[in-house]
mmCIF file of C-alpha atoms and ligand atoms in Angstrom:
data_model
loop_
_atom_site.group_PDB
_atom_site.id
_atom_site.type_symbol
_atom_site.label_atom_id
_atom_site.label_comp_id
_atom_site.label_asym_id
_atom_site.label_seq_id
_atom_site.Cartn_x
_atom_site.Cartn_y
_atom_site.Cartn_z
ATOM 1 C CA MET A 73 -0.184 -0.564 -0.128
ATOM 2 C CA ARG A 74 1.382 3.293 -0.614
ATOM 3 C CA LYS A 75 1.298 6.642 2.149
ATOM 4 C CA THR A 76 2.124 10.243 1.292
ATOM 5 C CA TYR A 77 4.188 11.690 4.214
ATOM 6 C CA LYS A 78 4.390 15.452 3.822
ATOM 7 C CA TYR A 79 7.603 18.234 6.247
ATOM 8 C CA ARG A 80 8.341 21.273 5.567
ATOM 9 C CA VAL A 81 11.811 21.711 3.751
ATOM 10 C CA TYR A 82 13.916 24.838 4.714
ATOM 11 C CA PRO A 83 15.435 25.294 1.360
ATOM 12 C CA SER A 84 18.499 28.331 1.709
ATOM 13 C CA ARG A 85 18.189 31.306 -1.237
ATOM 14 C CA ASP A 86 20.176 29.957 -3.386
ATOM 15 C CA GLN A 87 18.063 26.300 -3.489
ATOM 16 C CA GLU A 88 15.322 28.296 -3.798
ATOM 17 C CA SER A 89 16.579 30.094 -6.329
ATOM 18 C CA ARG A 90 17.093 26.649 -8.087
ATOM 19 C CA LEU A 91 14.300 25.110 -7.139
ATOM 20 C CA LEU A 92 12.177 27.635 -8.864
ATOM 21 C CA GLU A 93 14.212 27.862 -11.927
ATOM 22 C CA THR A 94 14.051 24.070 -12.234
ATOM 23 C CA SER A 95 9.778 24.378 -11.534
ATOM 24 C CA GLU A 96 10.053 27.336 -14.467
ATOM 25 C CA THR A 97 12.110 24.733 -16.846
ATOM 26 C CA CYS A 98 9.778 21.814 -16.370
ATOM 27 C CA ARG A 99 6.375 24.200 -17.006
ATOM 28 C CA VAL A 100 8.333 25.288 -20.305
ATOM 29 C CA LEU A 101 8.517 21.807 -20.920
ATOM 30 C CA TYR A 102 5.398 20.533 -20.103
ATOM 31 C CA ASN A 103 3.843 23.507 -22.288
ATOM 32 C CA SER A 104 6.231 22.398 -25.403
ATOM 33 C CA CYS A 105 5.125 18.776 -24.515
ATOM 34 C CA LEU A 106 1.541 19.605 -25.548
ATOM 35 C CA VAL A 107 1.819 21.635 -28.295
ATOM 36 C CA ASP A 108 3.973 18.708 -29.762
ATOM 37 C CA ARG A 109 1.355 16.481 -29.470
ATOM 38 C CA LYS A 110 -1.251 18.753 -30.718
ATOM 39 C CA ASN A 111 1.196 19.641 -33.990
ATOM 40 C CA HIS A 112 2.006 16.090 -34.859
ATOM 41 C CA TYR A 113 -1.859 15.182 -34.098
ATOM 42 C CA GLN A 114 -2.714 17.088 -36.750
ATOM 43 C CA SER A 115 -0.275 16.928 -39.175
ATOM 44 C CA THR A 116 -0.478 13.405 -38.967
ATOM 45 C CA GLY A 117 -3.795 12.164 -37.179
ATOM 46 C CA LYS A 118 -1.918 10.120 -34.600
ATOM 47 C CA GLY A 119 -1.074 10.765 -31.071
ATOM 48 C CA LEU A 120 2.637 10.962 -29.863
ATOM 49 C CA SER A 121 3.852 8.624 -27.639
ATOM 50 C CA ARG A 122 5.071 9.634 -24.233
ATOM 51 C CA ILE A 123 8.462 7.508 -25.492
ATOM 52 C CA ARG A 124 8.720 9.179 -28.714
ATOM 53 C CA GLN A 125 8.614 12.333 -26.633
ATOM 54 C CA GLN A 126 11.289 11.069 -24.453
ATOM 55 C CA GLU A 127 14.025 10.652 -27.528
ATOM 56 C CA ILE A 128 12.850 14.114 -28.653
ATOM 57 C CA LEU A 129 13.587 15.724 -25.210
ATOM 58 C CA ALA A 130 17.404 13.564 -25.028
ATOM 59 C CA ALA A 131 17.873 15.165 -28.481
ATOM 60 C CA ASP A 132 16.963 18.423 -26.696
ATOM 61 C CA LYS A 133 19.315 18.105 -23.923
ATOM 62 C CA LYS A 134 22.057 18.198 -26.535
ATOM 63 C CA ARG A 135 21.491 21.560 -27.384
ATOM 64 C CA VAL A 136 19.500 22.881 -24.713
ATOM 65 C CA LEU A 137 21.692 23.946 -21.665
ATOM 66 C CA LEU A 138 19.189 25.000 -19.095
ATOM 67 C CA LEU A 139 17.705 21.088 -19.563
ATOM 68 C CA LYS A 140 21.478 19.741 -18.891
ATOM 69 C CA GLU A 141 21.208 21.404 -15.413
ATOM 70 C CA ILE A 142 18.007 19.533 -14.346
ATOM 71 C CA HIS A 143 18.265 16.141 -12.817
ATOM 72 C CA SER A 144 17.427 13.279 -15.435
ATOM 73 C CA GLN A 145 14.279 11.758 -14.002
ATOM 74 C CA VAL A 146 12.817 15.638 -12.982
ATOM 75 C CA LEU A 147 12.319 15.951 -16.929
ATOM 76 C CA GLN A 148 11.344 12.316 -17.229
ATOM 77 C CA ASP A 149 8.448 12.800 -14.718
ATOM 78 C CA VAL A 150 7.404 15.907 -16.516
ATOM 79 C CA LEU A 151 6.458 13.431 -19.826
ATOM 80 C CA PHE A 152 4.775 11.139 -17.387
ATOM 81 C CA ARG A 153 2.235 14.199 -15.913
ATOM 82 C CA VAL A 154 1.766 14.801 -19.801
ATOM 83 C CA GLU A 155 1.185 11.654 -20.181
ATOM 84 C CA ARG A 156 -1.624 11.504 -17.570
ATOM 85 C CA ALA A 157 -3.097 14.544 -18.411
ATOM 86 C CA TYR A 158 -3.834 12.997 -22.154
ATOM 87 C CA GLN A 159 -5.047 9.847 -20.227
ATOM 88 C CA GLY A 160 -7.696 11.923 -18.088
ATOM 89 C CA PHE A 161 -8.602 13.538 -20.768
ATOM 90 C CA PHE A 162 -9.424 10.658 -23.461
ATOM 91 C CA ARG A 163 -10.941 9.023 -20.225
ATOM 92 C CA ARG A 164 -13.506 12.124 -19.877
ATOM 93 C CA LEU A 165 -14.244 11.761 -23.607
ATOM 94 C CA GLN A 166 -14.784 8.147 -22.988
ATOM 95 C CA GLU A 167 -17.263 8.739 -20.079
ATOM 96 C CA ARG A 168 -18.976 11.957 -22.041
ATOM 97 C CA SER A 169 -19.086 12.949 -18.369
ATOM 98 C CA GLY A 170 -19.538 16.543 -18.583
ATOM 99 C CA LYS A 171 -16.644 18.719 -20.728
ATOM 100 C CA ALA A 172 -13.725 16.685 -21.405
ATOM 101 C CA GLY A 173 -11.497 19.558 -21.250
ATOM 102 C CA TYR A 174 -8.245 19.485 -23.215
ATOM 103 C CA PRO A 175 -5.173 19.336 -21.469
ATOM 104 C CA ARG A 176 -4.048 23.003 -20.268
ATOM 105 C CA PHE A 177 -0.918 24.942 -20.708
ATOM 106 C CA LYS A 178 0.408 26.295 -17.837
ATOM 107 C CA SER A 179 0.880 29.519 -17.011
ATOM 108 C CA GLU A 180 3.236 31.224 -14.924
ATOM 109 C CA GLY A 181 3.453 30.088 -11.457
ATOM 110 C CA ARG A 182 1.079 27.478 -12.045
ATOM 111 C CA TYR A 183 3.662 24.817 -12.352
ATOM 112 C CA ASP A 184 4.589 24.283 -8.533
ATOM 113 C CA SER A 185 6.183 20.985 -7.875
ATOM 114 C CA ILE A 186 9.077 18.864 -9.469
ATOM 115 C CA THR A 187 9.162 15.256 -8.444
ATOM 116 C CA PHE A 188 11.906 12.926 -8.269
ATOM 117 C CA PRO A 189 10.649 9.838 -9.160
ATOM 118 C CA GLN A 190 13.168 7.517 -7.410
ATOM 119 C CA GLU A 191 16.345 7.377 -5.431
ATOM 120 C CA PRO A 192 19.333 8.183 -5.525
ATOM 121 C CA GLY A 193 17.528 11.377 -7.306
ATOM 122 C CA PHE A 194 17.029 12.308 -3.772
ATOM 123 C CA ARG A 195 18.484 10.659 -0.637
ATOM 124 C CA ILE A 196 17.529 11.456 3.198
ATOM 125 C CA GLU A 197 20.893 11.562 5.049
ATOM 126 C CA ASP A 198 21.730 12.591 8.099
ATOM 127 C CA GLY A 199 18.546 14.457 8.700
ATOM 128 C CA LYS A 200 19.103 16.479 5.266
ATOM 129 C CA LEU A 201 16.885 16.278 1.983
ATOM 130 C CA LYS A 202 19.798 15.442 -1.069
ATOM 131 C CA LEU A 203 18.338 16.711 -4.599
ATOM 132 C CA SER A 204 20.193 16.038 -7.452
ATOM 133 C CA LYS A 205 21.273 19.784 -8.691
ATOM 134 C CA ILE A 206 19.800 21.075 -6.145
ATOM 135 C CA GLY A 207 21.306 20.762 -3.091
ATOM 136 C CA GLN A 208 20.861 19.864 0.819
ATOM 137 C CA LEU A 209 17.613 21.069 2.025
ATOM 138 C CA LYS A 210 16.643 21.530 5.495
ATOM 139 C CA ILE A 211 14.267 19.188 6.814
ATOM 140 C CA LYS A 212 12.154 18.928 9.470
ATOM 141 C CA MET A 213 11.242 15.182 9.546
ATOM 142 C CA HIS A 214 8.068 14.915 12.201
ATOM 143 C CA ARG A 215 7.452 11.471 12.196
ATOM 144 C CA GLN A 216 9.197 8.770 10.741
ATOM 145 C CA ILE A 217 8.330 7.285 7.463
ATOM 146 C CA VAL A 218 7.043 3.835 7.656
ATOM 147 C CA GLY A 219 8.304 1.281 4.533
ATOM 148 C CA THR A 220 10.063 2.073 1.631
ATOM 149 C CA VAL A 221 10.348 5.024 0.357
ATOM 150 C CA LYS A 222 9.491 5.393 -3.734
ATOM 151 C CA THR A 223 9.500 9.321 -4.913
ATOM 152 C CA CYS A 224 9.725 12.395 -3.575
ATOM 153 C CA THR A 225 7.790 15.616 -4.431
ATOM 154 C CA VAL A 226 9.134 19.059 -3.695
ATOM 155 C CA ARG A 227 6.085 21.747 -3.650
ATOM 156 C CA LYS A 228 5.976 25.703 -2.927
ATOM 157 C CA ASP A 229 2.843 26.559 -1.611
ATOM 158 C CA GLY A 230 2.993 30.424 -0.797
ATOM 159 C CA THR A 231 5.840 31.369 0.924
ATOM 160 C CA HIS A 232 6.789 27.524 2.241
ATOM 161 C CA TRP A 233 8.257 24.637 0.588
ATOM 162 C CA TYR A 234 7.230 21.196 1.539
ATOM 163 C CA ALA A 235 8.857 17.827 0.254
ATOM 164 C CA CYS A 236 5.954 14.554 -0.030
ATOM 165 C CA PHE A 237 7.681 11.377 0.242
ATOM 166 C CA SER A 238 5.210 8.363 -1.207
ATOM 167 C CA ALA A 239 6.090 4.646 0.301
ATOM 168 C CA GLU A 240 5.327 1.608 -0.112
ATOM 169 C CA TYR A 241 4.492 -0.646 2.891
ATOM 170 C CA GLU A 242 2.546 -3.519 4.129
ATOM 171 C CA PRO A 243 -0.300 -2.855 6.257
ATOM 172 C CA THR A 244 -0.046 -4.544 9.571
ATOM 173 C CA PRO A 245 -3.278 -6.591 10.432
ATOM 174 C CA ARG A 246 -5.135 -5.029 13.679
ATOM 175 C CA PRO A 247 -8.149 -6.758 15.373
ATOM 176 C CA ILE A 248 -11.267 -5.248 13.447
ATOM 177 C CA PRO A 249 -13.558 -3.526 15.930
ATOM 178 C CA LEU A 250 -16.623 -5.397 15.940
ATOM 179 C CA LYS A 251 -18.789 -1.713 15.899
ATOM 180 C CA ALA A 252 -20.798 -0.710 12.860
ATOM 181 C CA VAL A 253 -21.429 3.005 12.082
ATOM 182 C CA GLY A 254 -23.234 5.037 9.248
ATOM 183 C CA ILE A 255 -22.341 8.584 8.527
ATOM 184 C CA ASP A 256 -24.320 11.434 7.743
ATOM 185 C CA VAL A 257 -22.641 14.466 6.506
ATOM 186 C CA GLY A 258 -24.638 17.539 6.993
ATOM 187 C CA LEU A 259 -24.510 21.402 7.057
ATOM 188 C CA LYS A 260 -25.760 21.801 10.465
ATOM 189 C CA SER A 261 -22.433 20.208 11.601
ATOM 190 C CA PHE A 262 -19.598 18.220 9.745
ATOM 191 C CA ALA A 263 -21.279 15.143 9.984
ATOM 192 C CA THR A 264 -23.731 12.825 12.365
ATOM 193 C CA LEU A 265 -23.073 9.444 13.538
ATOM 194 C CA SER A 266 -25.645 6.554 13.790
ATOM 195 C CA ASP A 267 -25.017 6.210 17.280
ATOM 196 C CA GLY A 268 -26.362 9.803 17.474
ATOM 197 C CA SER A 269 -22.641 11.501 18.079
ATOM 198 C CA GLU A 270 -22.211 14.821 16.477
ATOM 199 C CA ILE A 271 -19.164 16.078 14.825
ATOM 200 C CA ALA A 272 -19.009 19.595 14.993
ATOM 201 C CA ASN A 273 -16.968 21.937 12.041
ATOM 202 C CA PRO A 274 -14.048 23.100 14.548
ATOM 203 C CA LYS A 275 -14.432 27.070 14.897
ATOM 204 C CA HIS A 276 -10.911 27.864 14.012
ATOM 205 C CA LEU A 277 -11.573 26.935 10.850
ATOM 206 C CA ARG A 278 -14.303 28.828 10.514
ATOM 207 C CA LYS A 279 -12.120 31.705 11.945
ATOM 208 C CA ALA A 280 -9.348 31.048 9.484
ATOM 209 C CA GLU A 281 -12.157 30.932 6.578
ATOM 210 C CA SER A 282 -13.610 34.655 7.734
ATOM 211 C CA SER A 283 -9.893 36.131 7.774
ATOM 212 C CA LEU A 284 -9.161 34.697 4.089
ATOM 213 C CA LYS A 285 -12.364 36.096 3.073
ATOM 214 C CA ARG A 286 -11.331 39.381 4.456
ATOM 215 C CA VAL A 287 -7.771 39.256 2.814
ATOM 216 C CA GLN A 288 -9.157 38.370 -0.386
ATOM 217 C CA ARG A 289 -11.644 41.130 -0.819
ATOM 218 C CA SER A 290 -8.097 43.606 0.345
ATOM 219 C CA LEU A 291 -6.582 42.121 -2.262
ATOM 220 C CA SER A 292 -9.228 42.249 -5.301
ATOM 221 C CA ARG A 293 -8.739 46.207 -4.541
ATOM 222 C CA LYS A 294 -5.438 46.547 -5.106
ATOM 223 C CA LYS A 295 -3.827 48.018 -8.380
ATOM 224 C CA LYS A 296 -3.201 45.123 -10.623
ATOM 225 C CA GLY A 297 0.753 44.999 -11.574
ATOM 226 C CA GLY A 298 1.258 47.140 -8.632
ATOM 227 C CA LYS A 299 4.070 46.632 -5.736
ATOM 228 C CA ASN A 300 1.080 46.057 -3.146
ATOM 229 C CA ARG A 301 -0.929 43.689 -5.210
ATOM 230 C CA LYS A 302 1.832 40.858 -5.214
ATOM 231 C CA LYS A 303 2.325 41.413 -1.062
ATOM 232 C CA ALA A 304 -1.102 41.112 -1.019
ATOM 233 C CA LYS A 305 -1.106 37.923 -3.216
ATOM 234 C CA VAL A 306 1.539 35.935 -0.822
ATOM 235 C CA VAL A 307 -0.843 37.170 2.349
ATOM 236 C CA VAL A 308 -3.443 35.163 0.435
ATOM 237 C CA ALA A 309 -1.725 31.986 -0.453
ATOM 238 C CA ASN A 310 -0.753 31.530 2.470
ATOM 239 C CA LEU A 311 -3.615 31.811 4.107
ATOM 240 C CA HIS A 312 -4.656 29.620 1.750
ATOM 241 C CA ARG A 313 -2.391 27.126 3.144
ATOM 242 C CA LYS A 314 -2.923 27.387 6.357
ATOM 243 C CA VAL A 315 -6.859 26.804 5.954
ATOM 244 C CA ARG A 316 -6.419 24.101 3.885
ATOM 245 C CA ASN A 317 -3.583 22.510 5.898
ATOM 246 C CA GLN A 318 -6.126 22.840 9.007
ATOM 247 C CA ARG A 319 -8.901 21.251 7.193
ATOM 248 C CA SER A 320 -6.627 18.466 5.952
ATOM 249 C CA ASP A 321 -5.606 17.676 9.721
ATOM 250 C CA PHE A 322 -9.068 17.513 11.014
ATOM 251 C CA HIS A 323 -10.314 15.632 8.148
ATOM 252 C CA HIS A 324 -7.477 12.811 8.910
ATOM 253 C CA LYS A 325 -7.697 13.026 12.653
ATOM 254 C CA THR A 326 -11.737 12.630 12.499
ATOM 255 C CA ALA A 327 -11.327 9.690 9.874
ATOM 256 C CA ARG A 328 -8.715 8.261 12.278
ATOM 257 C CA ALA A 329 -10.682 8.469 15.109
ATOM 258 C CA ILE A 330 -13.817 7.274 13.119
ATOM 259 C CA VAL A 331 -11.976 3.848 11.404
ATOM 260 C CA ASP A 332 -10.373 3.089 14.822
ATOM 261 C CA ALA A 333 -13.436 2.591 16.361
ATOM 262 C CA ASN A 334 -15.344 0.704 13.848
ATOM 263 C CA GLY A 335 -14.909 -2.652 11.676
ATOM 264 C CA LEU A 336 -17.824 -1.335 9.432
ATOM 265 C CA ILE A 337 -17.999 2.152 7.815
ATOM 266 C CA VAL A 338 -20.999 3.501 5.652
ATOM 267 C CA ALA A 339 -21.404 6.804 3.949
ATOM 268 C CA GLU A 340 -23.702 7.785 1.653
ATOM 269 C CA ASP A 341 -22.418 8.205 -2.112
ATOM 270 C CA LEU A 342 -22.901 11.811 -2.440
ATOM 271 C CA LYS A 343 -22.563 13.164 -6.199
ATOM 272 C CA ILE A 344 -20.704 16.647 -4.835
ATOM 273 C CA LYS A 345 -20.333 17.951 -7.554
ATOM 274 C CA ASN A 346 -24.593 17.812 -8.348
ATOM 275 C CA MET A 347 -24.718 19.382 -5.100
ATOM 276 C CA VAL A 348 -22.640 22.386 -4.871
ATOM 277 C CA ARG A 349 -24.736 23.121 -8.064
ATOM 278 C CA ASN A 350 -27.706 23.744 -5.510
ATOM 279 C CA ARG A 351 -27.093 27.621 -5.091
ATOM 280 C CA HIS A 352 -28.229 27.954 -1.354
ATOM 281 C CA LEU A 353 -25.883 24.670 -0.612
ATOM 282 C CA SER A 354 -23.462 25.275 -2.604
ATOM 283 C CA LYS A 355 -20.820 27.294 -0.001
ATOM 284 C CA SER A 356 -21.059 25.130 3.072
ATOM 285 C CA ILE A 357 -20.552 21.930 0.681
ATOM 286 C CA SER A 358 -17.284 23.034 -1.028
ATOM 287 C CA ASP A 359 -16.344 24.550 2.078
ATOM 288 C CA ALA A 360 -16.886 21.525 4.679
ATOM 289 C CA GLY A 361 -14.638 19.301 1.528
ATOM 290 C CA TRP A 362 -16.631 16.151 2.521
ATOM 291 C CA GLY A 363 -15.143 14.872 -1.264
ATOM 292 C CA ASN A 364 -11.876 14.557 -0.064
ATOM 293 C CA PHE A 365 -12.861 13.622 3.640
ATOM 294 C CA LEU A 366 -14.559 10.852 2.266
ATOM 295 C CA LEU A 367 -11.566 9.860 0.342
ATOM 296 C CA ILE A 368 -9.508 9.840 3.518
ATOM 297 C CA LEU A 369 -11.935 7.814 5.289
ATOM 298 C CA ALA A 370 -11.696 5.139 2.368
ATOM 299 C CA SER A 371 -7.884 4.932 2.430
ATOM 300 C CA LYS A 372 -7.660 4.814 6.097
ATOM 301 C CA ALA A 373 -10.430 2.220 6.022
ATOM 302 C CA GLU A 374 -8.602 0.024 3.587
ATOM 303 C CA GLU A 375 -5.120 0.039 5.524
ATOM 304 C CA ALA A 376 -6.905 -0.541 8.246
ATOM 305 C CA GLY A 377 -9.056 -3.699 6.606
ATOM 306 C CA CYS A 378 -11.871 -2.266 7.938
ATOM 307 C CA ARG A 379 -14.973 -2.242 5.685
ATOM 308 C CA PHE A 380 -15.780 0.713 3.869
ATOM 309 C CA GLU A 381 -19.159 0.964 2.055
ATOM 310 C CA LYS A 382 -21.159 3.667 0.287
ATOM 311 C CA VAL A 383 -24.945 3.586 -0.130
ATOM 312 C CA LYS A 384 -27.534 5.240 -2.322
ATOM 313 C CA PRO A 385 -28.659 8.536 -0.889
ATOM 314 C CA HIS A 386 -32.048 8.830 -1.604
ATOM 315 C CA HIS A 387 -34.359 8.987 0.845
ATOM 316 C CA THR A 388 -32.054 8.735 3.996
ATOM 317 C CA SER A 389 -33.339 11.514 5.373
ATOM 318 C CA ILE A 390 -37.081 11.623 5.018
ATOM 319 C CA ASN A 391 -37.559 7.521 6.138
ATOM 320 C CA CYS A 392 -38.170 6.402 9.572
ATOM 321 C CA SER A 393 -34.909 4.588 10.361
ATOM 322 C CA CYS A 394 -37.451 2.199 12.797
ATOM 323 C CA CYS A 395 -40.529 1.198 10.634
ATOM 324 C CA GLY A 396 -39.354 2.710 7.227
ATOM 325 C CA THR A 397 -42.542 4.944 6.884
ATOM 326 C CA ALA A 398 -41.565 8.108 4.670
ATOM 327 C CA VAL A 399 -41.513 10.874 6.682
ATOM 328 C CA LEU A 400 -41.950 14.404 4.646
ATOM 329 C CA LYS A 401 -39.363 17.062 5.825
ATOM 330 C CA THR A 402 -37.949 20.561 4.355
ATOM 331 C CA LEU A 403 -34.540 21.333 4.758
ATOM 332 C CA ALA A 404 -35.511 23.725 7.575
ATOM 333 C CA THR A 405 -37.131 20.419 9.591
ATOM 334 C CA ARG A 406 -34.693 19.765 12.196
ATOM 335 C CA THR A 407 -36.395 16.645 13.810
ATOM 336 C CA HIS A 408 -37.621 13.613 12.647
ATOM 337 C CA ARG A 409 -41.512 12.574 14.178
ATOM 338 C CA CYS A 410 -42.537 9.328 12.973
ATOM 339 C CA HIS A 411 -46.197 8.853 13.011
ATOM 340 C CA VAL A 412 -46.929 5.520 12.970
ATOM 341 C CA CYS A 413 -44.057 4.017 15.151
ATOM 342 C CA GLY A 414 -43.739 7.235 16.988
ATOM 343 C CA LEU A 415 -39.939 7.572 16.706
ATOM 344 C CA VAL A 416 -38.651 10.959 17.416
ATOM 345 C CA LEU A 417 -34.992 11.509 16.560
ATOM 346 C CA ASP A 418 -32.883 14.438 15.677
ATOM 347 C CA ARG A 419 -33.201 14.829 11.655
ATOM 348 C CA ASP A 420 -29.388 13.692 11.198
ATOM 349 C CA HIS A 421 -29.246 11.011 13.594
ATOM 350 C CA ASN A 422 -32.510 8.760 12.052
ATOM 351 C CA ALA A 423 -30.386 9.495 8.380
ATOM 352 C CA ALA A 424 -27.284 8.365 9.527
ATOM 353 C CA ILE A 425 -28.876 4.652 11.102
ATOM 354 C CA ASN A 426 -30.678 4.655 7.696
ATOM 355 C CA ILE A 427 -27.533 5.177 6.088
ATOM 356 C CA LEU A 428 -25.957 2.202 8.284
ATOM 357 C CA LYS A 429 -28.995 -0.209 7.420
ATOM 358 C CA ARG A 430 -28.265 0.112 3.669
ATOM 359 C CA ALA A 431 -25.406 -1.306 3.983
ATOM 360 C CA THR A 432 -26.942 -4.733 5.786
ATOM 361 C CA ALA A 433 -30.176 -4.537 3.628
ATOM 362 C CA GLY A 434 -30.180 -8.288 3.617
ATOM 363 C CA THR A 435 -30.185 -8.506 7.271
ATOM 364 C CA ALA A 436 -32.771 -5.495 7.936
ATOM 365 C CA GLU A 437 -35.268 -7.692 8.970
ATOM 366 C CA SER A 438 -33.672 -9.153 12.017
ATOM 367 C CA TYR A 439 -32.407 -5.988 12.977
ATOM 368 C CA ALA A 440 -31.294 -5.063 15.925
ATOM 369 C CA TRP A 441 -29.195 -2.315 15.986
ATOM 370 C CA GLY A 442 -25.770 -3.530 14.256
ATOM 371 C CA GLU A 443 -26.290 -7.288 15.927
ATOM 372 C CA SER A 444 -26.147 -8.908 12.420
ATOM 373 C CA VAL A 445 -24.097 -6.540 11.237
ATOM 374 C CA LEU A 446 -21.555 -7.875 13.814
ATOM 375 C CA SER A 447 -21.844 -11.260 13.594
ATOM 376 C CA ASP A 448 -20.944 -10.610 9.986
ATOM 377 C CA LEU A 449 -17.784 -8.983 10.849
ATOM 378 C CA SER A 450 -16.647 -11.608 13.626
ATOM 379 C CA MET A 451 -17.075 -14.280 10.665
ATOM 380 C CA ILE A 452 -14.718 -11.948 8.416
ATOM 381 C CA GLN A 453 -12.491 -11.416 11.653
ATOM 382 C CA GLU A 454 -12.434 -15.839 11.774
ATOM 383 C CA ALA A 455 -11.865 -16.738 8.383
ATOM 384 C CA PRO A 456 -7.854 -15.878 8.237
ATOM 385 C CA SER A 457 -7.439 -18.125 11.291
ATOM 386 C CA LEU A 458 -9.197 -20.873 9.906
ATOM 387 C CA ALA A 459 -7.808 -20.608 6.365
ATOM 388 C CA ALA A 460 -4.239 -20.961 8.414
ATOM 389 C CA GLY A 461 -5.379 -23.735 11.071
HETATM 390 ZN ZN1 LIG B 65 -41.421 4.875 12.117
#
């Protein structure tokens, strides 16, 4: 399995300018690869492969001095990025999902990372990060990497620099908790669980978000091309990074707690894009970053050997989680009141139970809060030992 570790690095002024020059050269290479592919297609009707582009690059390296100053694998990674952009484009064409979006040119400042796809292009040694043709960077490794490091990507974010390592590792099996949980992501709180507990949106995140709005307003008032605008841009970028980091931190911690406590995790299969189209809700939905949270949750669940399921979200907030009767509500109705069985429950709590039940539909008849799920899970747990015996 793969896992990414992100650390702050502190390049010296020289190293920073080398990093910036490198990413600028990579950006130009990226764009010229796009042009080549386009021209080749227009003149021959055929695509230009990455292998062929690699040959062109090798020839260019003999002539262009700038390219010589960059580690060859970093340049090769650019070709891989171009290839991935095209693959994504063709996939979207095939799926016919909305606009396919032809791969775009990267404008200045839009290419903010370089990747060393393998050692020894990069190496962590004596508490320093050695980057070929860049130098030895000071790095703050606040936690240990588990597994074998495969790639290193160095990225600028605002005024800070980060190194992201992708490591491959064998997950250690752990006992799977005999508990199941349904998660309803909501607007009132970040999420409500089927046991009735609520996960609130953290306040510090809200605060950072409101100051982000303020600095963005101030940026828009600055004269274009002016010195002050440049300064304001840095402030905005730094604050963006802060908000993003805080949000991601919150997502990781929340997901960790849920995965540690449960063996089966069920969430709604939300089409976030469709939801964002609803103007009244869109702001809060994008902000909460549910899509990202669910991705993190899924990956942590997989890592821990939990079952993670996504179920269709239809009617989860309308149906009664006790007897199944449809109880119509508007968005403003906060409490579920069933006139058939008399169940009174917070709206989101009711939805979370429905979500959990939907994943265990086949056994819903004898459903006594997760009991059937638990026996199901204990069977999963016993299976490996049976096989071993
Ligand atoms: Zn009912």
